[in-house]
XYZ file of N, CA and C in Angstrom:
720
model
N 102.951 104.063 45.437
C 103.255 103.055 46.401
C 102.774 103.750 47.754
N 102.068 102.999 48.373
C 101.568 103.342 49.927
C 102.527 103.212 50.860
N 102.817 104.258 51.580
C 103.910 104.171 52.623
C 103.221 103.760 53.948
N 103.844 102.669 54.535
C 103.197 102.218 55.869
C 103.579 103.150 56.868
N 102.583 103.215 57.829
C 102.732 104.136 58.877
C 102.916 103.234 60.212
N 103.979 103.480 60.799
C 104.226 102.706 62.157
C 103.537 103.419 63.310
N 102.840 102.671 63.967
C 102.091 103.189 65.246
C 102.694 102.759 66.527
N 102.740 103.566 67.610
C 103.412 103.250 68.730
C 102.602 102.248 69.496
N 103.159 101.367 70.227
C 102.505 100.385 70.945
C 101.309 100.762 71.678
N 101.486 101.939 72.418
C 100.376 102.572 73.204
C 99.035 103.033 72.354
N 99.251 103.042 70.987
C 97.987 103.348 70.176
C 96.957 102.560 70.422
N 95.643 103.186 70.724
C 94.463 102.630 71.039
C 94.041 101.530 69.984
N 94.474 101.892 68.727
C 93.998 101.041 67.500
C 94.701 99.673 67.609
N 95.939 99.641 68.376
C 96.663 98.366 68.218
C 96.430 97.598 69.578
N 95.671 98.016 70.404
C 95.322 97.297 71.481
C 94.430 96.207 71.495
N 94.340 95.085 71.936
C 93.572 93.964 71.631
C 92.109 94.390 72.230
N 91.152 93.701 71.624
C 89.678 93.865 72.003
C 89.150 92.619 72.688
N 87.911 92.890 73.148
C 87.205 91.799 73.884
C 87.923 91.572 75.203
N 87.820 90.237 75.513
C 88.497 89.768 76.890
C 90.041 89.912 76.961
N 90.594 89.915 75.803
C 92.043 90.047 75.615
C 92.241 91.554 76.054
N 91.404 92.427 75.606
C 91.669 93.827 76.028
C 91.466 94.252 77.371
N 90.493 93.488 78.001
C 90.327 93.729 79.415
C 91.471 93.031 80.210
N 92.132 91.994 79.841
C 93.068 91.406 80.446
C 94.357 92.310 80.325
N 94.600 92.873 79.172
C 95.760 93.798 78.838
C 95.617 95.042 79.633
N 94.382 95.527 79.948
C 94.393 96.641 80.774
C 94.597 96.647 82.064
N 94.139 95.442 82.626
C 94.450 94.974 84.039
C 95.939 94.669 84.251
N 96.551 94.070 83.499
C 97.873 93.703 83.551
C 98.784 94.926 83.320
N 98.303 96.033 82.840
C 99.128 97.157 82.451
C 99.261 97.981 83.756
N 98.282 97.682 84.696
C 98.387 98.486 85.973
C 99.605 98.091 86.824
N 100.209 96.932 86.575
C 101.364 96.678 87.375
C 102.648 97.477 87.186
N 102.488 98.334 86.115
C 103.576 99.339 85.905
C 103.625 100.490 86.919
N 102.526 100.726 87.353
C 102.372 101.854 88.327
C 102.977 101.383 89.699
N 103.219 100.198 90.025
C 103.685 99.632 91.160
C 105.068 99.233 91.112
N 105.721 99.412 89.980
C 107.151 99.091 89.816
C 108.174 99.798 90.647
N 107.792 100.977 90.844
C 108.590 101.951 91.678
C 108.280 102.170 92.977
N 107.294 101.399 93.569
C 106.948 101.402 94.987
C 107.726 100.350 95.704
N 108.223 100.744 96.801
C 109.037 99.772 97.702
C 108.199 98.846 98.414
N 108.875 97.656 98.633
C 108.207 96.635 99.213
C 107.499 96.977 100.466
N 108.179 97.757 101.360
C 107.567 98.049 102.716
C 106.347 98.856 102.462
N 106.362 99.876 101.677
C 105.181 100.739 101.457
C 103.948 99.955 100.960
N 104.269 99.064 100.019
C 103.235 98.171 99.243
C 102.590 97.413 100.498
N 103.504 96.730 101.150
C 102.838 95.828 102.196
C 101.944 96.551 103.220
N 102.440 97.795 103.468
C 101.549 98.668 104.520
C 100.259 98.885 103.837
N 100.143 99.234 102.720
C 98.885 99.512 102.003
C 98.078 98.302 101.921
N 98.606 97.119 101.828
C 97.967 95.869 101.854
C 97.429 95.691 103.092
N 98.189 95.764 104.221
C 97.880 95.827 105.476
C 96.624 96.596 105.867
N 96.764 97.985 105.451
C 95.641 98.962 105.812
C 94.408 98.570 105.043
N 94.405 98.026 103.966
C 93.277 97.609 103.241
C 92.454 96.464 104.020
N 93.408 95.582 104.403
C 92.820 94.410 105.019
C 92.116 94.914 106.511
N 92.893 95.857 107.151
C 92.361 96.479 108.286
C 90.970 97.264 108.184
N 90.875 97.946 106.946
C 89.669 98.556 106.482
C 88.486 97.685 106.668
N 88.561 96.426 106.072
C 87.547 95.477 105.945
C 87.194 95.170 107.417
N 88.142 94.912 108.298
C 87.840 94.573 109.726
C 87.038 95.636 110.433
N 87.374 96.859 110.249
C 86.864 98.042 110.860
C 85.526 98.145 110.317
N 85.396 97.924 108.985
C 84.041 98.089 108.377
C 83.102 97.068 108.859
N 83.506 95.825 109.066
C 82.612 94.845 109.592
C 82.230 95.283 111.016
N 83.037 95.659 111.794
C 82.694 96.045 113.085
C 81.673 97.263 113.038
N 81.844 98.202 112.308
C 80.888 99.237 112.224
C 79.443 98.664 111.670
N 79.529 97.925 110.682
C 78.246 97.290 110.092
C 77.614 96.617 111.197
N 78.379 95.740 111.976
C 77.751 94.953 112.983
C 77.106 95.802 113.961
N 77.800 97.012 114.415
C 77.272 98.110 115.220
C 75.907 98.576 114.821
N 75.921 98.943 113.551
C 74.653 99.520 112.953
C 73.538 98.680 112.912
N 73.901 97.395 112.555
C 72.807 96.196 112.488
C 72.327 96.013 113.897
N 73.018 95.947 114.988
C 72.569 95.760 116.217
C 71.779 96.843 116.812
N 72.280 98.171 116.388
C 71.569 99.352 116.786
C 70.130 99.489 116.210
N 70.030 99.217 115.087
C 68.720 99.328 114.157
C 67.837 98.146 114.251
N 68.222 97.008 114.810
C 67.486 95.764 115.133
C 66.992 95.566 116.431
N 67.582 96.264 117.432
C 67.236 96.049 118.783
C 65.759 96.584 119.059
N 64.976 95.980 119.901
C 63.819 96.663 120.295
C 63.707 97.290 121.603
N 64.928 97.424 122.151
C 65.193 98.191 123.409
C 65.844 99.555 123.053
N 65.437 100.654 123.814
C 65.820 101.913 123.445
C 67.444 101.955 123.499
N 67.997 102.557 122.519
C 69.519 102.787 122.481
C 69.992 103.851 123.436
N 71.010 103.800 124.161
C 71.445 104.910 125.147
C 71.760 106.175 124.434
N 71.433 107.281 124.922
C 71.663 108.582 124.374
C 73.039 108.922 124.550
N 74.036 108.926 123.410
C 75.513 109.299 123.796
C 75.781 110.588 124.384
N 74.871 111.569 124.284
C 75.085 112.901 124.980
C 74.991 112.634 126.560
N 74.245 111.759 126.831
C 73.985 111.491 128.308
C 75.172 110.615 128.861
N 75.393 109.416 128.075
C 76.311 108.446 128.585
C 77.668 109.034 128.620
N 78.157 110.025 127.751
C 79.568 110.346 127.551
C 79.664 111.823 128.011
N 78.744 112.269 128.942
C 78.723 113.469 129.505
C 79.773 113.634 130.632
N 80.271 114.725 130.914
C 81.147 114.716 131.985
C 80.750 115.999 132.995
N 80.707 115.916 134.265
C 80.318 117.005 135.062
C 81.427 117.864 135.536
N 81.279 119.036 134.982
C 82.494 120.108 135.236
C 81.792 121.319 135.842
N 82.309 121.799 137.107
C 81.615 122.888 137.732
C 80.310 122.669 138.088
N 79.810 121.518 138.332
C 78.381 121.401 138.668
C 77.483 121.211 137.389
N 77.937 121.261 136.295
C 77.142 121.040 135.099
C 77.570 119.891 134.201
N 76.665 119.122 133.725
C 77.049 118.186 132.805
C 77.206 118.759 131.386
N 78.312 118.397 130.771
C 78.725 118.882 129.472
C 78.805 117.756 128.599
N 78.004 117.519 127.639
C 78.013 116.154 126.779
C 79.081 116.191 125.780
N 79.741 115.037 125.751
C 80.696 114.725 124.764
C 81.817 115.651 124.744
N 82.221 116.367 125.987
C 83.373 117.234 125.943
C 84.549 116.261 125.988
N 84.759 115.111 126.655
C 85.928 114.406 126.568
C 85.991 113.942 125.316
N 85.160 113.406 124.573
C 85.207 112.873 123.152
C 85.744 113.951 122.089
N 85.217 115.102 122.339
C 85.630 116.334 121.507
C 87.146 116.510 121.868
N 87.666 116.462 123.063
C 89.025 116.730 123.279
C 89.963 115.498 122.686
N 89.364 114.397 122.892
C 90.096 113.257 122.300
C 90.285 113.373 120.814
N 89.143 113.698 120.114
C 89.274 113.878 118.652
C 90.298 114.881 118.199
N 90.184 116.123 118.992
C 91.067 117.133 118.698
C 92.606 116.712 118.819
N 92.826 115.999 119.966
C 94.149 115.469 120.201
C 94.675 114.607 119.104
N 93.727 113.622 118.631
C 94.279 112.614 117.655
C 94.283 113.169 116.146
N 93.390 114.289 115.808
C 93.630 114.865 114.685
C 94.830 115.749 114.659
N 95.181 116.466 115.760
C 96.385 117.214 115.758
C 97.724 116.299 115.541
N 97.556 115.147 116.104
C 98.718 114.227 115.881
C 98.830 113.983 114.483
N 97.894 113.969 113.566
C 98.116 113.778 112.207
C 98.965 114.952 111.490
N 98.768 116.119 112.038
C 99.528 117.254 111.681
C 101.011 117.174 111.910
N 101.250 116.565 113.171
C 102.685 116.580 113.506
C 103.274 115.455 112.799
N 102.667 114.368 112.445
C 103.203 113.251 111.696
C 103.424 113.644 110.314
N 102.442 114.554 109.888
C 102.830 114.929 108.341
C 103.993 115.729 108.251
N 104.304 116.797 109.359
C 105.459 117.576 109.182
C 106.655 116.573 109.477
N 106.519 115.322 110.409
C 107.604 114.571 110.455
C 108.238 113.981 109.270
N 107.182 113.520 108.445
C 107.470 112.934 106.989
C 108.157 113.980 106.203
N 107.628 115.202 106.335
C 108.316 116.295 105.458
C 109.715 116.521 105.854
N 109.965 116.577 107.187
C 111.368 116.805 107.550
C 112.133 115.613 107.350
N 111.546 114.401 107.302
C 112.337 113.204 107.096
C 112.839 113.075 105.797
N 112.127 113.498 104.564
C 112.603 113.737 103.333
C 113.550 114.659 103.065
N 113.571 115.669 104.068
C 114.693 116.648 104.080
C 116.058 116.323 104.735
N 115.814 115.219 105.302
C 116.978 114.681 106.126
C 117.268 115.428 107.365
N 116.322 115.875 107.867
C 116.522 116.778 108.971
C 116.107 115.831 110.274
N 117.148 115.067 110.693
C 116.843 114.028 111.589
C 116.253 114.470 112.966
N 116.828 115.755 113.477
C 116.314 116.241 114.840
C 114.981 116.647 114.710
N 114.612 117.418 113.745
C 113.250 117.861 113.637
C 112.310 116.635 113.520
N 112.656 115.842 112.541
C 111.906 114.498 112.355
C 111.558 113.744 113.556
N 112.707 113.373 114.429
C 112.655 112.789 115.588
C 111.683 113.552 116.757
N 111.839 114.771 116.757
C 111.083 115.589 117.680
C 109.669 115.506 117.258
N 109.285 115.601 116.098
C 107.851 115.586 115.683
C 107.269 114.305 115.915
N 108.092 113.126 115.605
C 107.611 111.806 115.846
C 107.312 111.625 117.302
N 108.118 112.135 118.205
C 107.926 112.036 119.663
C 106.758 112.860 119.979
N 106.572 114.002 119.434
C 105.248 114.749 119.652
C 103.921 113.970 119.306
N 104.082 113.386 118.100
C 102.867 112.436 117.577
C 102.647 111.406 118.837
N 103.759 110.607 119.064
C 103.607 109.690 120.115
C 102.992 110.244 121.396
N 103.191 111.351 121.768
C 102.839 111.993 123.005
C 101.328 112.360 123.046
N 100.888 112.792 121.764
C 99.650 113.085 121.510
C 98.694 111.668 121.450
N 99.344 110.672 120.767
C 98.716 109.343 120.780
C 98.493 108.726 122.201
N 99.578 108.948 123.134
C 99.497 108.289 124.373
C 98.455 109.151 125.128
N 98.250 110.513 124.933
C 97.305 111.346 125.620
C 95.918 110.634 125.268
N 95.782 110.430 124.011
C 94.551 109.833 123.517
C 94.161 108.543 124.175
N 95.227 107.693 124.368
C 94.915 106.437 124.968
C 94.523 106.588 126.405
N 95.371 107.434 127.020
C 95.095 107.778 128.485
C 93.565 108.233 128.814
N 93.180 109.146 127.915
C 91.789 109.629 127.962
C 90.835 108.499 127.602
N 91.093 107.687 126.784
C 90.215 106.623 126.531
C 90.123 105.659 127.699
N 91.193 105.479 128.239
C 91.366 104.735 129.712
C 90.366 105.204 130.616
N 90.488 106.503 130.860
C 89.557 107.273 131.747
C 88.174 107.042 131.466
N 87.782 107.115 130.028
C 86.392 107.051 129.580
C 86.003 105.620 130.019
N 86.763 104.591 129.674
C 86.387 103.089 130.003
C 86.232 102.932 131.536
N 87.183 103.570 132.299
C 86.879 103.504 133.773
C 85.579 104.032 134.220
N 85.330 105.354 133.811
C 84.098 105.788 134.153
C 83.012 105.230 133.830
N 82.770 104.568 132.518
C 81.541 103.676 132.270
C 81.563 102.466 132.959
N 82.652 101.684 133.159
C 82.658 100.540 134.064
C 82.154 100.844 135.435
N 82.623 101.986 136.066
C 82.256 102.494 137.356
C 80.703 102.588 137.539
N 80.186 103.066 136.303
C 78.647 103.436 136.292
C 77.910 102.178 135.878
N 78.473 101.027 135.714
C 77.686 99.863 135.449
C 77.736 99.203 133.911
N 78.369 99.875 133.167
C 78.398 99.315 131.681
C 79.370 98.058 131.683
N 78.772 96.954 131.168
C 79.376 95.689 130.817
C 79.101 95.368 129.416
N 80.108 94.370 128.964
C 79.698 94.130 127.567
C 78.340 93.201 127.498
N 77.819 92.774 128.388
C 76.488 92.154 128.476
C 75.261 93.027 128.903
N 75.615 94.084 129.467
C 74.411 95.051 130.023
C 74.939 96.488 130.222
N 74.090 97.188 130.402
C 74.223 98.584 130.845
C 73.078 99.308 131.407
N 73.181 100.309 132.324
C 72.006 100.898 132.825
C 71.182 101.818 132.239
N 71.559 102.081 130.877
C 70.925 103.048 130.005
C 69.900 102.558 128.961
N 69.951 101.141 128.827
C 68.877 100.699 127.774
C 69.692 99.252 127.116
N 69.789 99.388 125.920
C 69.992 98.176 125.048
C 71.378 97.358 125.469
N 71.330 96.157 125.874
C 72.589 95.466 126.291
C 73.593 95.391 125.338
N 73.191 95.528 123.862
C 74.446 95.500 122.977
C 75.148 96.626 122.944
N 74.776 97.796 123.588
C 75.702 98.997 123.716
C 77.139 98.755 124.303
N 76.982 97.927 125.444
C 78.412 97.715 126.110
C 79.335 97.013 125.293
N 78.900 95.843 124.590
C 79.735 95.006 123.817
C 80.115 95.637 122.631
N 79.328 96.574 121.852
C 79.931 97.384 120.821
C 80.800 98.382 121.103
N 80.565 99.029 122.397
C 81.412 100.152 122.682
C 82.927 99.615 123.058
N 82.802 98.492 123.887
C 84.205 97.836 124.171
C 84.918 97.224 123.033
N 84.221 96.711 122.152
C 84.800 95.983 121.034
C 85.649 97.111 119.925
N 84.842 98.023 119.712
C 85.075 98.850 118.562
C 86.263 99.886 119.121
N 86.056 100.633 120.364
C 86.898 101.462 120.706
C 88.155 100.703 121.314
N 87.880 99.573 121.886
C 89.067 98.866 122.258
C 89.964 98.341 121.180
N 89.325 97.760 120.161
C 90.052 97.528 118.771
C 90.984 98.859 118.368
N 90.317 99.969 118.270
C 91.091 101.086 117.709
C 92.097 101.656 118.731
N 91.845 101.485 120.112
C 92.716 101.930 121.071
C 93.971 101.085 121.089
N 93.832 99.719 120.738
C 94.884 98.800 120.590
C 95.774 99.119 119.330
N 95.220 99.768 118.215
C 95.822 100.312 117.053
C 96.773 101.416 117.557
N 96.166 102.451 117.979
C 96.830 103.655 118.552
C 98.020 103.396 119.377
N 97.639 102.369 120.387
C 98.928 102.069 121.320
C 100.023 101.497 120.521
N 99.763 100.482 119.496
C 100.818 99.912 118.735
C 101.539 101.123 117.972
N 100.734 101.905 117.566
C 101.424 102.940 116.738
C 102.315 103.893 117.679
N 101.768 104.260 118.897
C 102.780 104.944 119.700
C 104.082 104.243 120.160
N 104.153 102.926 120.311
C 105.264 102.147 120.411
C 106.213 102.248 119.273
N 105.534 102.053 118.019
C 106.279 102.059 116.814
C 106.947 103.423 116.600
N 106.172 104.602 116.798
C 106.653 105.825 116.757
C 107.825 106.187 117.562
N 107.739 105.530 118.812
C 109.076 105.995 119.888
C 110.239 105.005 119.196
N 110.189 103.806 118.837
C 111.042 103.131 118.213
C 111.904 103.819 117.040
N 110.840 104.265 116.083
C 111.527 104.921 114.964
C 111.991 106.119 115.253
N 111.417 107.030 116.210
C 112.098 108.258 116.698
C 113.468 108.074 117.285
N 113.621 107.075 118.086
C 115.001 106.798 118.505
C 115.928 106.412 117.420
N 115.559 105.715 116.479
C 116.494 105.292 115.379
C 116.761 106.649 114.478
N 115.747 107.276 114.385
C 116.026 108.543 113.511
C 117.018 109.615 114.372
N 116.745 109.665 115.728
C 117.578 110.487 116.438
C 119.040 110.022 116.519
N 119.218 108.744 116.698
C 120.661 108.264 116.596
C 121.358 108.396 115.307
N 120.648 108.563 114.295
C 121.128 108.617 112.882
C 121.172 107.334 112.336
N 120.511 106.228 112.647
C 120.614 105.110 111.953
C 120.389 104.987 110.386
N 119.482 106.003 110.001
C 119.238 105.947 108.643
C 120.317 106.945 107.725
N 121.171 107.668 108.525
C 122.179 108.355 107.906
C 123.682 107.429 107.942
N 123.726 106.668 108.871
C 124.973 105.825 108.937
C 124.899 104.379 108.639
N 123.311 104.112 108.100
C 122.933 102.830 107.611
C 123.444 101.729 108.676
N 123.040 101.924 110.068
C 123.437 101.081 111.103
C 122.415 99.859 110.943
N 123.098 98.695 111.081
C 122.281 97.581 111.170
C 121.343 97.375 112.173
N 120.154 96.747 111.797
C 119.085 96.574 112.871
C 117.681 96.544 112.083
N 116.652 96.238 112.881
C 115.226 96.284 112.188
C 114.991 97.523 111.689
N 114.390 97.498 110.484
C 113.581 98.811 109.846
C 114.857 99.710 109.539
N 116.008 99.275 109.242
C 117.135 100.255 108.902
C 117.271 99.960 107.340
N 117.015 101.125 106.531
C 117.048 100.776 105.119
C 118.519 101.404 104.694
N 118.654 101.489 103.369
C 119.849 102.010 102.797
C 120.080 103.507 103.381
N 121.346 103.793 103.144
C 121.764 105.214 103.700
C 120.984 106.330 103.214
N 120.470 107.155 104.075
C 119.805 108.399 103.705
C 118.381 108.242 103.200
N 117.889 107.072 103.374
C 116.473 106.694 103.120
C 115.740 106.806 104.232
N 114.663 107.865 104.514
C 113.911 107.867 105.442
C 112.381 107.617 105.165
N 112.325 106.631 104.326
C 110.924 106.041 103.910
C 110.153 105.524 104.996
N 110.861 104.812 105.828
C 110.091 104.267 107.096
C 109.317 105.156 107.735
N 109.775 106.444 107.764
C 108.960 107.489 108.633
C 107.619 107.749 107.733
N 107.792 107.878 106.417
C 106.509 107.902 105.538
C 105.606 106.739 105.815
N 106.156 105.362 105.892
C 105.266 104.289 106.141
C 104.626 104.305 107.385
N 105.446 104.652 108.437
C 104.749 104.956 109.870
C 103.652 106.026 109.695
N 103.809 107.046 108.970
C 102.917 108.012 108.826
C 101.507 107.646 108.122
N 101.751 106.450 107.265
C 100.511 105.946 106.540
C 99.702 105.315 107.663
N 100.263 104.473 108.483
C 99.561 103.845 109.435
C 98.830 104.701 110.372
N 99.500 105.783 110.855
C 99.071 106.666 111.813
C 97.782 107.472 111.224
N 97.917 107.903 109.887
C 96.965 108.603 109.273
C 95.605 107.685 109.195
N 95.906 106.528 108.918
C 94.875 105.333 108.923
C 94.127 105.411 110.152
N 94.830 105.324 111.310
C 94.169 105.172 112.551
C 93.321 106.490 112.920
N 93.796 107.665 112.586
C 93.181 108.782 112.755
C 91.910 108.885 111.771
N 92.031 108.286 110.650
C 90.663 108.371 109.777
C 89.798 107.449 110.239
N 90.089 106.353 110.781
C 89.081 105.329 111.430
C 88.381 106.044 112.675
N 89.189 106.713 113.346
C 88.436 107.339 114.620
C 87.393 108.339 114.192
N 87.617 108.988 112.909
C 86.580 109.837 112.428
C 85.294 109.123 112.094
N 85.408 107.983 111.640
C 84.144 107.172 111.414
C 83.534 106.758 112.692
N 84.466 106.314 113.591
C 83.790 105.806 114.915
C 83.248 106.965 115.677
N 83.876 108.121 115.503
C 83.168 109.251 116.182
C 81.941 109.703 115.665
N 81.743 109.582 114.273
C 80.463 109.947 113.592
C 79.456 108.848 113.896
N 79.711 107.548 113.851
C 78.753 106.558 114.056
C 78.478 106.297 115.446
N 79.290 106.211 116.330
C 79.118 105.873 117.643
C 78.772 107.047 118.662
N 79.339 108.105 118.467
C 79.167 109.241 119.451
C 78.091 110.337 118.840
N 78.056 110.409 117.598
C 77.148 111.546 117.123
C 75.797 110.931 116.564
N 75.811 109.607 116.431
C 74.414 109.154 115.858
C 73.435 108.807 117.075
């Protein structure tokens, strides 16, 4: 008498084949998201949609630059600063990049201390991140003022192709808006963490269940995304 062998449901031999197998594989992925909070999932969806927007902007910039018949301005000359009587190319951009990348470090530490329920260090590091972000926006405002003073407009510039001005103001302005929103959100969250809203479960916006600092991680996801986008802008716009 042959004894039947029971196979687990996960056994590959019991999985459907063909189109049914493809559908089963795709539907099985939903298990990976069952333990993900609604806030974190929505942030990932937002960041994915924002990735498409920034990607379209950068593709439009590359298309305009490669298709124009007029010489494209040299970034080393356009973004140079005169210090001590000497022109130093891209010095301001290098400092801006260093400041923004450093803010990713402070944000990562804030998330770490948030999950340790150390609200004072978490709030302090979030405030440090906001300060670095505000510094970046301030330097970007100085950069805009300098170029506008030198004659750069969305429709023209004194160094060559007219598309340079529109590309510059659109891409850096859109990114700067994201950084500014992030700074405001960091300040709001730092205040709530400092007051102990997440320990006392105080009612209000973005206050989750007691002892849950997940909103700090969600804020960190947004901030790291903003930093990552700047790396691509820096590479495509200032180094190319």
